[in-house]
């Protein structure tokens, strides 16, 4: 049996989204509905769910509840197919982008975690208001139920910082990330207070790359690094609508060297906290 933290070069770079079982179940619902001659709106009325819910189920984005399955069976001929298929449904990891799920599982067992971010405040350090603003700004717009799942998972991930007090967490973040405005002054202060709070424990290190630092070693983009309990070093990089888990030792070693170089170019922890406090005072 393979340890869940083992990763080889043949591992996928992007996971299926959504889970295969939900997608297949949704396709069966849609096929039976269309065979019965119902539009989505007509079917939604008959099963007493919204058209949006029916669409989410058919596209594999939503786990149906038992009442949906029972009503759908009654409307679609009581074949028993949906009841049987319902028993095999798996949700996967709600609230996480598909390409991030494998990395999120590795985070939970990692013995160290390093993060460089140049786009936005790292998820592990976000305030609730900041996280909600990020999710509400996504395109396409996330339905309300998905938005709440995203929020719940984001806040749940943050518990790692307090629940694993002996694990070192290192963050290097560009100064302009904390200067980017969102909401009003109170929300900005809340965000900075949250970052200061979460980065205060001894196992958490936050360094800021100041605006005047100029060009540096990690200009290729955001980067995350971790070490598994078995000593394997892994990396993760993310772009528009995709993410890549990197296990090749040579490539990972190069990324670690870049991160270590950036550490020397960023402000130390004390000066970084001082900068955040000054930014807060300017609001």
XYZ file of C-alpha atoms in Angstrom:
283
model
C 0.000 0.000 0.000
C 1.368 3.426 -0.947
C 1.644 6.215 1.608
C -0.698 9.107 0.760
C 2.255 11.492 0.793
C 4.227 9.573 -1.842
C 4.337 11.338 -5.195
C 6.055 10.152 -8.356
C 6.801 11.854 -11.644
C 3.835 10.113 -13.276
C 1.306 11.739 -10.943
C -1.282 13.886 -12.673
C -0.825 17.607 -13.116
C -4.535 18.310 -13.039
C -7.265 16.268 -11.377
C -10.692 15.651 -12.847
C -13.188 18.371 -11.989
C -15.721 17.560 -10.693
C -15.493 14.027 -9.245
C -16.131 11.319 -11.811
C -19.030 9.783 -9.843
C -20.901 13.084 -9.602
C -20.344 13.781 -13.284
C -21.595 10.338 -14.333
C -24.618 10.554 -12.030
C -25.471 13.960 -13.462
C -25.194 12.660 -17.008
C -27.621 9.824 -16.179
C -30.127 12.267 -14.683
C -29.911 14.459 -17.767
C -30.267 11.504 -20.142
C -33.334 10.162 -18.326
C -34.877 13.631 -18.173
C -34.376 14.252 -21.889
C -35.657 10.739 -22.728
C -38.818 11.561 -20.763
C -39.215 14.751 -22.783
C -38.861 17.262 -19.947
C -37.001 20.533 -20.174
C -34.805 21.436 -17.228
C -37.362 23.948 -16.013
C -40.241 21.457 -16.297
C -38.272 18.787 -14.467
C -37.295 21.249 -11.731
C -40.975 22.021 -11.100
C -41.870 18.327 -10.929
C -39.120 17.424 -8.445
C -39.717 20.667 -6.451
C -36.139 21.893 -6.734
C -34.861 25.029 -8.451
C -33.739 24.930 -12.062
C -30.288 25.993 -10.809
C -30.124 22.952 -8.491
C -31.118 20.601 -11.307
C -28.464 22.134 -13.555
C -25.795 21.808 -10.828
C -26.646 18.140 -10.307
C -26.662 17.363 -14.032
C -23.287 19.056 -14.515
C -21.793 17.164 -11.582
C -21.207 20.281 -9.499
C -23.553 19.402 -6.658
C -24.119 16.351 -4.469
C -27.872 15.555 -4.663
C -29.709 14.777 -1.449
C -31.974 11.760 -1.008
C -35.178 13.735 -1.551
C -33.919 14.836 -4.975
C -33.145 11.235 -5.912
C -36.521 9.919 -4.723
C -38.509 12.630 -6.499
C -36.453 12.199 -9.673
C -37.098 8.454 -9.603
C -40.856 9.012 -9.332
C -40.877 11.498 -12.209
C -38.577 9.434 -14.448
C -40.304 6.063 -14.211
C -39.007 4.438 -11.015
C -36.312 2.449 -12.828
C -34.178 2.261 -9.682
C -31.115 3.418 -11.626
C -30.739 6.685 -9.724
C -31.213 5.046 -6.319
C -28.493 2.516 -7.065
C -26.111 5.103 -8.532
C -26.667 7.393 -5.546
C -24.991 4.834 -3.284
C -21.721 5.179 -5.195
C -21.461 8.959 -5.201
C -18.363 10.592 -3.749
C -18.112 14.340 -3.268
C -14.353 14.703 -3.436
C -12.998 17.869 -1.794
C -15.665 20.580 -1.891
C -14.466 24.140 -1.849
C -11.076 23.462 -3.451
C -10.066 23.964 -7.054
C -9.682 20.550 -8.655
C -6.019 21.068 -9.514
C -5.226 22.064 -5.895
C -6.799 19.084 -4.118
C -3.763 16.798 -4.190
C -1.534 19.547 -2.839
C -4.057 20.355 -0.095
C -3.920 16.740 1.071
C -0.124 16.841 1.122
C -0.195 20.081 3.150
C -1.940 18.267 5.992
C 0.977 15.864 6.529
C 3.896 18.077 5.477
C 6.729 18.653 7.952
C 7.454 22.089 6.440
C 5.652 24.439 4.080
C 7.002 27.443 2.144
C 4.884 29.890 0.135
C 5.849 32.714 -2.218
C 2.974 34.870 -3.434
C 2.917 37.865 -5.772
C -0.785 38.031 -6.669
C -2.815 38.048 -3.465
C -2.577 37.375 0.256
C -1.848 33.634 0.702
C -4.970 31.645 1.531
C -3.574 30.540 4.885
C -3.262 34.195 5.963
C -6.472 35.700 4.557
C -9.137 37.403 6.627
C -12.692 36.215 6.108
C -13.637 39.469 4.383
C -10.639 39.294 2.055
C -11.321 35.643 1.165
C -14.966 36.396 0.430
C -14.000 39.328 -1.804
C -11.606 37.067 -3.740
C -14.252 34.371 -4.249
C -16.978 36.878 -5.135
C -14.708 38.333 -7.806
C -14.182 35.063 -9.658
C -15.372 34.613 -13.242
C -17.695 32.869 -13.838
C -19.590 33.970 -10.730
C -19.816 31.180 -8.151
C -23.346 30.207 -7.002
C -24.116 31.040 -3.370
C -23.873 27.419 -2.204
C -20.444 27.005 -3.801
C -19.279 30.329 -2.383
C -20.077 29.141 1.142
C -18.230 25.880 0.512
C -15.189 27.826 -0.661
C -15.309 30.008 2.447
C -15.667 27.058 4.807
C -12.731 25.221 3.244
C -10.523 28.338 3.244
C -11.123 28.931 6.957
C -10.646 25.231 7.695
C -7.243 25.207 5.972
C -6.081 28.076 8.162
C -6.401 25.929 11.280
C -3.187 24.181 10.240
C -1.197 27.129 11.522
C -2.462 26.711 15.081
C -3.095 22.957 15.122
C 0.479 22.142 13.993
C 2.597 24.431 16.213
C 5.852 22.511 15.642
C 5.653 22.636 11.837
C 7.523 25.569 10.250
C 5.441 27.697 7.884
C 7.328 30.248 5.782
C 5.657 32.980 3.713
C 7.315 35.465 1.364
C 4.869 37.994 -0.077
C 5.311 41.016 -2.335
C 4.584 44.373 -0.668
C 2.177 45.431 -3.399
C -0.103 42.516 -2.420
C -0.833 44.215 0.906
C -1.270 47.604 -0.743
C -3.897 46.406 -3.216
C -7.174 47.915 -2.058
C -10.393 46.026 -1.580
C -13.525 47.019 0.272
C -13.297 49.942 2.680
C -10.639 51.006 5.185
C -12.118 48.814 7.937
C -11.860 45.711 5.735
C -8.281 46.583 4.840
C -7.413 46.980 8.533
C -9.127 43.675 9.302
C -7.052 41.972 6.608
C -3.774 43.388 7.922
C -4.723 42.542 11.518
C -5.483 38.970 10.467
C -2.122 38.616 8.713
C -0.318 39.997 11.767
C -2.240 37.627 14.041
C -1.676 34.492 11.987
C 2.001 35.226 11.386
C 2.750 35.916 15.080
C 3.378 32.323 16.341
C 7.003 31.150 16.501
C 6.466 28.469 13.860
C 5.218 31.016 11.289
C 7.609 33.306 9.405
C 6.406 36.134 7.180
C 8.814 38.120 5.010
C 7.807 40.907 2.668
C 9.581 41.738 -0.567
C 9.624 45.574 -0.527
C 8.771 47.587 -3.612
C 12.312 48.899 -3.833
C 13.819 45.397 -3.906
C 13.675 45.359 -7.697
C 13.986 42.176 -9.755
C 14.558 38.948 -7.861
C 14.871 35.166 -8.047
C 11.181 34.173 -8.131
C 9.813 36.327 -10.932
C 8.398 33.292 -12.735
C 5.368 33.361 -10.446
C 3.778 32.042 -7.241
C 5.396 29.016 -5.673
C 4.744 26.558 -2.859
C 7.201 24.045 -1.446
C 6.823 21.303 1.132
C 8.597 18.322 2.633
C 6.744 15.090 3.402
C 7.263 12.963 6.546
C 9.456 10.656 4.432
C 11.744 13.509 3.446
C 10.480 13.963 -0.100
C 10.519 17.549 -1.327
C 7.718 18.687 -3.624
C 6.674 21.914 -5.309
C 3.457 23.374 -6.633
C 2.896 26.191 -9.111
C -0.388 27.657 -10.272
C -1.640 29.737 -13.163
C -4.916 30.589 -14.856
C -7.281 27.632 -14.482
C -4.550 25.106 -13.802
C -2.004 23.943 -11.299
C 1.058 21.706 -11.413
C 2.413 19.441 -8.704
C 6.173 19.071 -9.284
C 8.018 15.995 -8.038
C 11.097 15.841 -10.282
C 14.022 16.160 -7.811
C 16.129 18.397 -10.071
C 13.300 20.825 -10.735
C 12.260 20.893 -7.081
C 15.863 21.506 -6.011
C 16.075 24.485 -8.378
C 12.861 25.955 -6.952
C 14.136 25.540 -3.390
C 17.306 27.434 -4.357
C 15.240 30.243 -5.821
C 13.124 30.455 -2.685
C 16.197 30.478 -0.443
C 17.712 33.260 -2.541
C 14.530 35.317 -2.250
C 14.649 34.914 1.529
C 17.882 36.893 1.536
C 16.348 39.589 -0.692
C 13.178 40.074 1.388
C 12.785 42.000 4.638
C 13.338 39.997 7.827
C 10.341 39.046 9.980
C 10.612 42.011 12.350
C 10.882 44.569 9.576
C 8.079 42.874 7.654
C 5.719 43.164 10.625
C 6.756 46.769 11.009
C 5.858 47.449 7.394
C 2.403 45.890 7.841
C 1.810 47.984 10.940
C 2.791 51.143 9.024
C 0.437 50.228 6.180
C -2.335 49.742 8.715
C -1.591 53.132 10.235
C -1.913 54.800 6.834
C -5.538 53.683 6.423
